Amino acid sequence: MFPRLKLNHPMRWSRIYSTLDSHAIRLTSGSKFVKIKPVYGLRGSSSADFVSPPNSKLQSLIWHNPLQNVYITKKPWTPSTREAMVEFITHLHESYPEVNVIVQPDVAEEISQDFKAPLENDPNRPHILYTGSEQDIVNRTDLLVTLGGDGTILHGVSMFGNTQVPPVLAFALGTLGFLLPFDFKEHRRVFQEVISSRAKCLHRTRLECHLKKKGNSSSIVTHAMNDIFLHRGNSPHLTNLDIFIDGEFLTRTTADGVALATPTGSTAYSLSAGGSIVSPLVPAILMTPICPRSLSFRPLILPHSSHIRIKIGSKMNQKPVKSVVNLSIDGIPQHDLDVGDEIHVINEVGTIYIDGTQLPTTRKAQPEFENSKKPRRSGIYCVAKTENDWIRGINELLGFNSSFRLIKRQSDNE
């Protein structure tokens, strides 16, 4: 159930939620300045094209069909992102009346009372917000706008699961900002560039994780923008993992766990575990051990065409014991793994299977979406500010290769 606001003026909401019927969500705003409409009444999503100019490492974002449906998500229950969302939505309604604003049901509830006047003070022109089930939102989103930090982007992208992710426009309003090139003060200019097909995008790859339980012939597929990591969780025992690359046995490691990251995720958990920093333009998969018992197991940077298989093992020379290993993808807990279970990780674009290696057959981990057929394009296109956003990020956010600052002590001045 969604959290409720404590307000001086009670809100009138009629809500019906159903996991069986995606059209069962109905919201009625208590604000006279806001009208809530069902998102399933909008047209289906329209895909943009991305063209590589000869003099740029970025891709030009081109809309052949007009941009209409914009899904906006934000860092939850924070005053700054709440105010920014209301300001951004008001700007869209006033300057781009053809654009439909889509939000989650709980966000519609949260911000509904923050609109203090109708459009152009016309009582017949309320602010219109579209909302509904995640499935309906995914099927109708042309552009994803995030207001928050890196975690807000990961959460927003994860909603699209194994389907094609729309272009992402991110504004910095959170605590971490490796994926956030724009300050919110620039939102008017930046959105104008996006809607008029004058924006540039950086392509970021995703990993595809196939989870196969022991004794099952099929697997569950999940995609990762940042990282996939196996870890011991709250168990006092180290994990035992058998690692294969392209069908060839690499090693058995005893460790807290192991992280597999995209170049985008190289500045996240993998970096904290001692992994390399890798540009998102490099086609690679990072494998980083987490506190391995053997000091010779060092981080690896593998070709993006690699097929990585990790099988949960038990302690050598002993009978298998109950040993649960936790699996997390982009910070979201997944199914726990037992001895004999395994994961297969490849790049989203696919791989070349060597010596008869192949992926297990798959089954759906979520309801069938209209656009859940094989994506026409892979990865995620994030609207970029300049060609050097990544370099500026590691300098400003990481303080890359910064020298120690000289701090004068009081005794030095005496």
PDB file of N, CA and C in Angstrom, residues 277-325:
ATOM      1  N   ILE A 277      38.435   1.647 -12.881  1.00  0.00           N
ATOM      2  CA  ILE A 277      37.487   2.608 -13.425  1.00  0.00           C
ATOM      3  C   ILE A 277      37.551   2.497 -14.940  1.00  0.00           C
ATOM      4  N   VAL A 278      36.406   2.246 -15.577  1.00  0.00           N
ATOM      5  CA  VAL A 278      36.368   1.992 -17.018  1.00  0.00           C
ATOM      6  C   VAL A 278      35.389   2.950 -17.677  1.00  0.00           C
ATOM      7  N   SER A 279      35.800   3.547 -18.773  1.00  0.00           N
ATOM      8  CA  SER A 279      34.926   4.452 -19.511  1.00  0.00           C
ATOM      9  C   SER A 279      33.728   3.695 -20.061  1.00  0.00           C
ATOM     10  N   PRO A 280      32.543   4.308 -20.057  1.00  0.00           N
ATOM     11  CA  PRO A 280      31.359   3.636 -20.611  1.00  0.00           C
ATOM     12  C   PRO A 280      31.466   3.378 -22.105  1.00  0.00           C
ATOM     13  N   LEU A 281      32.450   3.971 -22.777  1.00  0.00           N
ATOM     14  CA  LEU A 281      32.653   3.723 -24.199  1.00  0.00           C
ATOM     15  C   LEU A 281      33.448   2.440 -24.461  1.00  0.00           C
ATOM     16  N   VAL A 282      33.990   1.835 -23.407  1.00  0.00           N
ATOM     17  CA  VAL A 282      34.789   0.613 -23.565  1.00  0.00           C
ATOM     18  C   VAL A 282      33.863  -0.601 -23.506  1.00  0.00           C
ATOM     19  N   PRO A 283      33.877  -1.455 -24.526  1.00  0.00           N
ATOM     20  CA  PRO A 283      33.029  -2.661 -24.505  1.00  0.00           C
ATOM     21  C   PRO A 283      33.649  -3.745 -23.626  1.00  0.00           C
ATOM     22  N   ALA A 284      33.202  -3.833 -22.384  1.00  0.00           N
ATOM     23  CA  ALA A 284      33.842  -4.743 -21.437  1.00  0.00           C
ATOM     24  C   ALA A 284      32.869  -5.180 -20.351  1.00  0.00           C
ATOM     25  N   ILE A 285      33.259  -6.266 -19.670  1.00  0.00           N
ATOM     26  CA  ILE A 285      32.580  -6.726 -18.461  1.00  0.00           C
ATOM     27  C   ILE A 285      33.638  -6.817 -17.371  1.00  0.00           C
ATOM     28  N   LEU A 286      33.389  -6.221 -16.232  1.00  0.00           N
ATOM     29  CA  LEU A 286      34.345  -6.235 -15.130  1.00  0.00           C
ATOM     30  C   LEU A 286      34.002  -7.361 -14.161  1.00  0.00           C
ATOM     31  N   MET A 287      35.007  -8.113 -13.761  1.00  0.00           N
ATOM     32  CA  MET A 287      34.842  -9.136 -12.720  1.00  0.00           C
ATOM     33  C   MET A 287      35.743  -8.748 -11.554  1.00  0.00           C
ATOM     34  N   THR A 288      35.126  -8.472 -10.413  1.00  0.00           N
ATOM     35  CA  THR A 288      35.865  -7.990  -9.252  1.00  0.00           C
ATOM     36  C   THR A 288      35.564  -8.861  -8.043  1.00  0.00           C
ATOM     37  N   PRO A 289      36.571  -9.556  -7.482  1.00  0.00           N
ATOM     38  CA  PRO A 289      36.329 -10.344  -6.267  1.00  0.00           C
ATOM     39  C   PRO A 289      36.108  -9.442  -5.070  1.00  0.00           C
ATOM     40  N   ILE A 290      35.275  -9.888  -4.155  1.00  0.00           N
ATOM     41  CA  ILE A 290      34.991  -9.134  -2.937  1.00  0.00           C
ATOM     42  C   ILE A 290      35.641  -9.868  -1.764  1.00  0.00           C
ATOM     43  N   CYS A 291      36.709  -9.277  -1.253  1.00  0.00           N
ATOM     44  CA  CYS A 291      37.458  -9.852  -0.118  1.00  0.00           C
ATOM     45  C   CYS A 291      37.787 -11.329  -0.337  1.00  0.00           C
ATOM     46  N   PRO A 292      38.542 -11.674  -1.388  1.00  0.00           N
ATOM     47  CA  PRO A 292      38.886 -13.081  -1.604  1.00  0.00           C
ATOM     48  C   PRO A 292      39.924 -13.559  -0.592  1.00  0.00           C
ATOM     49  N   ARG A 293      39.864 -14.854  -0.269  1.00  0.00           N
ATOM     50  CA  ARG A 293      40.843 -15.414   0.653  1.00  0.00           C
ATOM     51  C   ARG A 293      42.218 -15.478   0.005  1.00  0.00           C
ATOM     52  N   SER A 294      42.246 -15.700  -1.309  1.00  0.00           N
ATOM     53  CA  SER A 294      43.503 -15.760  -2.043  1.00  0.00           C
ATOM     54  C   SER A 294      43.853 -14.373  -2.558  1.00  0.00           C
ATOM     55  N   LEU A 295      45.063 -13.915  -2.243  1.00  0.00           N
ATOM     56  CA  LEU A 295      45.481 -12.592  -2.680  1.00  0.00           C
ATOM     57  C   LEU A 295      45.839 -12.553  -4.157  1.00  0.00           C
ATOM     58  N   SER A 296      45.893 -13.713  -4.811  1.00  0.00           N
ATOM     59  CA  SER A 296      46.243 -13.745  -6.230  1.00  0.00           C
ATOM     60  C   SER A 296      45.027 -13.607  -7.136  1.00  0.00           C
ATOM     61  N   PHE A 297      43.833 -13.576  -6.567  1.00  0.00           N
ATOM     62  CA  PHE A 297      42.630 -13.364  -7.374  1.00  0.00           C
ATOM     63  C   PHE A 297      42.427 -11.858  -7.500  1.00  0.00           C
ATOM     64  N   ARG A 298      42.849 -11.326  -8.629  1.00  0.00           N
ATOM     65  CA  ARG A 298      42.777  -9.893  -8.853  1.00  0.00           C
ATOM     66  C   ARG A 298      41.614  -9.540  -9.787  1.00  0.00           C
ATOM     67  N   PRO A 299      41.173  -8.299  -9.780  1.00  0.00           N
ATOM     68  CA  PRO A 299      40.086  -7.897 -10.682  1.00  0.00           C
ATOM     69  C   PRO A 299      40.452  -8.098 -12.147  1.00  0.00           C
ATOM     70  N   LEU A 300      39.464  -8.471 -12.951  1.00  0.00           N
ATOM     71  CA  LEU A 300      39.656  -8.716 -14.375  1.00  0.00           C
ATOM     72  C   LEU A 300      38.744  -7.802 -15.195  1.00  0.00           C
ATOM     73  N   ILE A 301      39.230  -7.409 -16.376  1.00  0.00           N
ATOM     74  CA  ILE A 301      38.408  -6.718 -17.366  1.00  0.00           C
ATOM     75  C   ILE A 301      38.303  -7.639 -18.566  1.00  0.00           C
ATOM     76  N   LEU A 302      37.103  -8.144 -18.820  1.00  0.00           N
ATOM     77  CA  LEU A 302      36.872  -9.156 -19.844  1.00  0.00           C
ATOM     78  C   LEU A 302      36.228  -8.542 -21.075  1.00  0.00           C
ATOM     79  N   PRO A 303      36.399  -9.164 -22.240  1.00  0.00           N
ATOM     80  CA  PRO A 303      35.703  -8.675 -23.437  1.00  0.00           C
ATOM     81  C   PRO A 303      34.194  -8.702 -23.235  1.00  0.00           C
ATOM     82  N   HIS A 304      33.489  -7.774 -23.839  1.00  0.00           N
ATOM     83  CA  HIS A 304      32.045  -7.712 -23.642  1.00  0.00           C
ATOM     84  C   HIS A 304      31.346  -8.903 -24.298  1.00  0.00           C
ATOM     85  N   SER A 305      32.045  -9.674 -25.118  1.00  0.00           N
ATOM     86  CA  SER A 305      31.467 -10.864 -25.748  1.00  0.00           C
ATOM     87  C   SER A 305      31.583 -12.104 -24.867  1.00  0.00           C
ATOM     88  N   SER A 306      32.114 -11.953 -23.651  1.00  0.00           N
ATOM     89  CA  SER A 306      32.341 -13.107 -22.774  1.00  0.00           C
ATOM     90  C   SER A 306      31.024 -13.694 -22.255  1.00  0.00           C
ATOM     91  N   HIS A 307      31.025 -15.004 -22.101  1.00  0.00           N
ATOM     92  CA  HIS A 307      29.930 -15.728 -21.453  1.00  0.00           C
ATOM     93  C   HIS A 307      30.464 -16.217 -20.113  1.00  0.00           C
ATOM     94  N   ILE A 308      29.967 -15.629 -19.022  1.00  0.00           N
ATOM     95  CA  ILE A 308      30.468 -15.934 -17.675  1.00  0.00           C
ATOM     96  C   ILE A 308      29.440 -16.797 -16.958  1.00  0.00           C
ATOM     97  N   ARG A 309      29.912 -17.928 -16.456  1.00  0.00           N
ATOM     98  CA  ARG A 309      29.042 -18.816 -15.671  1.00  0.00           C
ATOM     99  C   ARG A 309      29.644 -18.976 -14.283  1.00  0.00           C
ATOM    100  N   ILE A 310      28.829 -18.737 -13.267  1.00  0.00           N
ATOM    101  CA  ILE A 310      29.266 -18.889 -11.876  1.00  0.00           C
ATOM    102  C   ILE A 310      28.332 -19.869 -11.184  1.00  0.00           C
ATOM    103  N   LYS A 311      28.914 -20.921 -10.653  1.00  0.00           N
ATOM    104  CA  LYS A 311      28.147 -21.975  -9.983  1.00  0.00           C
ATOM    105  C   LYS A 311      28.449 -21.953  -8.495  1.00  0.00           C
ATOM    106  N   ILE A 312      27.401 -22.080  -7.688  1.00  0.00           N
ATOM    107  CA  ILE A 312      27.574 -22.082  -6.241  1.00  0.00           C
ATOM    108  C   ILE A 312      28.104 -23.443  -5.814  1.00  0.00           C
ATOM    109  N   GLY A 313      29.259 -23.443  -5.160  1.00  0.00           N
ATOM    110  CA  GLY A 313      29.878 -24.687  -4.712  1.00  0.00           C
ATOM    111  C   GLY A 313      29.853 -24.806  -3.201  1.00  0.00           C
ATOM    112  N   SER A 314      30.389 -25.909  -2.727  1.00  0.00           N
ATOM    113  CA  SER A 314      30.512 -26.126  -1.286  1.00  0.00           C
ATOM    114  C   SER A 314      31.989 -26.265  -0.951  1.00  0.00           C
ATOM    115  N   LYS A 315      32.295 -26.324   0.333  1.00  0.00           N
ATOM    116  CA  LYS A 315      33.679 -26.394   0.751  1.00  0.00           C
ATOM    117  C   LYS A 315      34.320 -27.685   0.272  1.00  0.00           C
ATOM    118  N   MET A 316      35.538 -27.571  -0.214  1.00  0.00           N
ATOM    119  CA  MET A 316      36.235 -28.727  -0.770  1.00  0.00           C
ATOM    120  C   MET A 316      36.402 -29.827   0.268  1.00  0.00           C
ATOM    121  N   ASN A 317      36.332 -31.077  -0.236  1.00  0.00           N
ATOM    122  CA  ASN A 317      36.566 -32.277   0.580  1.00  0.00           C
ATOM    123  C   ASN A 317      35.546 -32.452   1.700  1.00  0.00           C
ATOM    124  N   GLN A 318      34.415 -31.774   1.558  1.00  0.00           N
ATOM    125  CA  GLN A 318      33.348 -31.927   2.534  1.00  0.00           C
ATOM    126  C   GLN A 318      32.025 -32.107   1.814  1.00  0.00           C
ATOM    127  N   LYS A 319      31.091 -32.739   2.478  1.00  0.00           N
ATOM    128  CA  LYS A 319      29.770 -32.895   1.905  1.00  0.00           C
ATOM    129  C   LYS A 319      29.106 -31.522   1.777  1.00  0.00           C
ATOM    130  N   PRO A 320      28.270 -31.358   0.750  1.00  0.00           N
ATOM    131  CA  PRO A 320      27.570 -30.071   0.600  1.00  0.00           C
ATOM    132  C   PRO A 320      26.730 -29.753   1.829  1.00  0.00           C
ATOM    133  N   VAL A 321      26.779 -28.519   2.246  1.00  0.00           N
ATOM    134  CA  VAL A 321      25.980 -28.058   3.376  1.00  0.00           C
ATOM    135  C   VAL A 321      25.060 -26.945   2.897  1.00  0.00           C
ATOM    136  N   LYS A 322      24.067 -26.675   3.707  1.00  0.00           N
ATOM    137  CA  LYS A 322      23.132 -25.594   3.366  1.00  0.00           C
ATOM    138  C   LYS A 322      23.890 -24.265   3.423  1.00  0.00           C
ATOM    139  N   SER A 323      24.107 -23.652   2.256  1.00  0.00           N
ATOM    140  CA  SER A 323      24.869 -22.411   2.175  1.00  0.00           C
ATOM    141  C   SER A 323      24.175 -21.485   1.196  1.00  0.00           C
ATOM    142  N   VAL A 324      23.466 -20.516   1.718  1.00  0.00           N
ATOM    143  CA  VAL A 324      22.707 -19.599   0.879  1.00  0.00           C
ATOM    144  C   VAL A 324      23.601 -18.435   0.449  1.00  0.00           C
ATOM    145  N   VAL A 325      23.582 -18.133  -0.845  1.00  0.00           N
ATOM    146  CA  VAL A 325      24.318 -16.999  -1.387  1.00  0.00           C
ATOM    147  C   VAL A 325      23.298 -15.995  -1.912  1.00  0.00           C
TER     148      VAL A 325
END
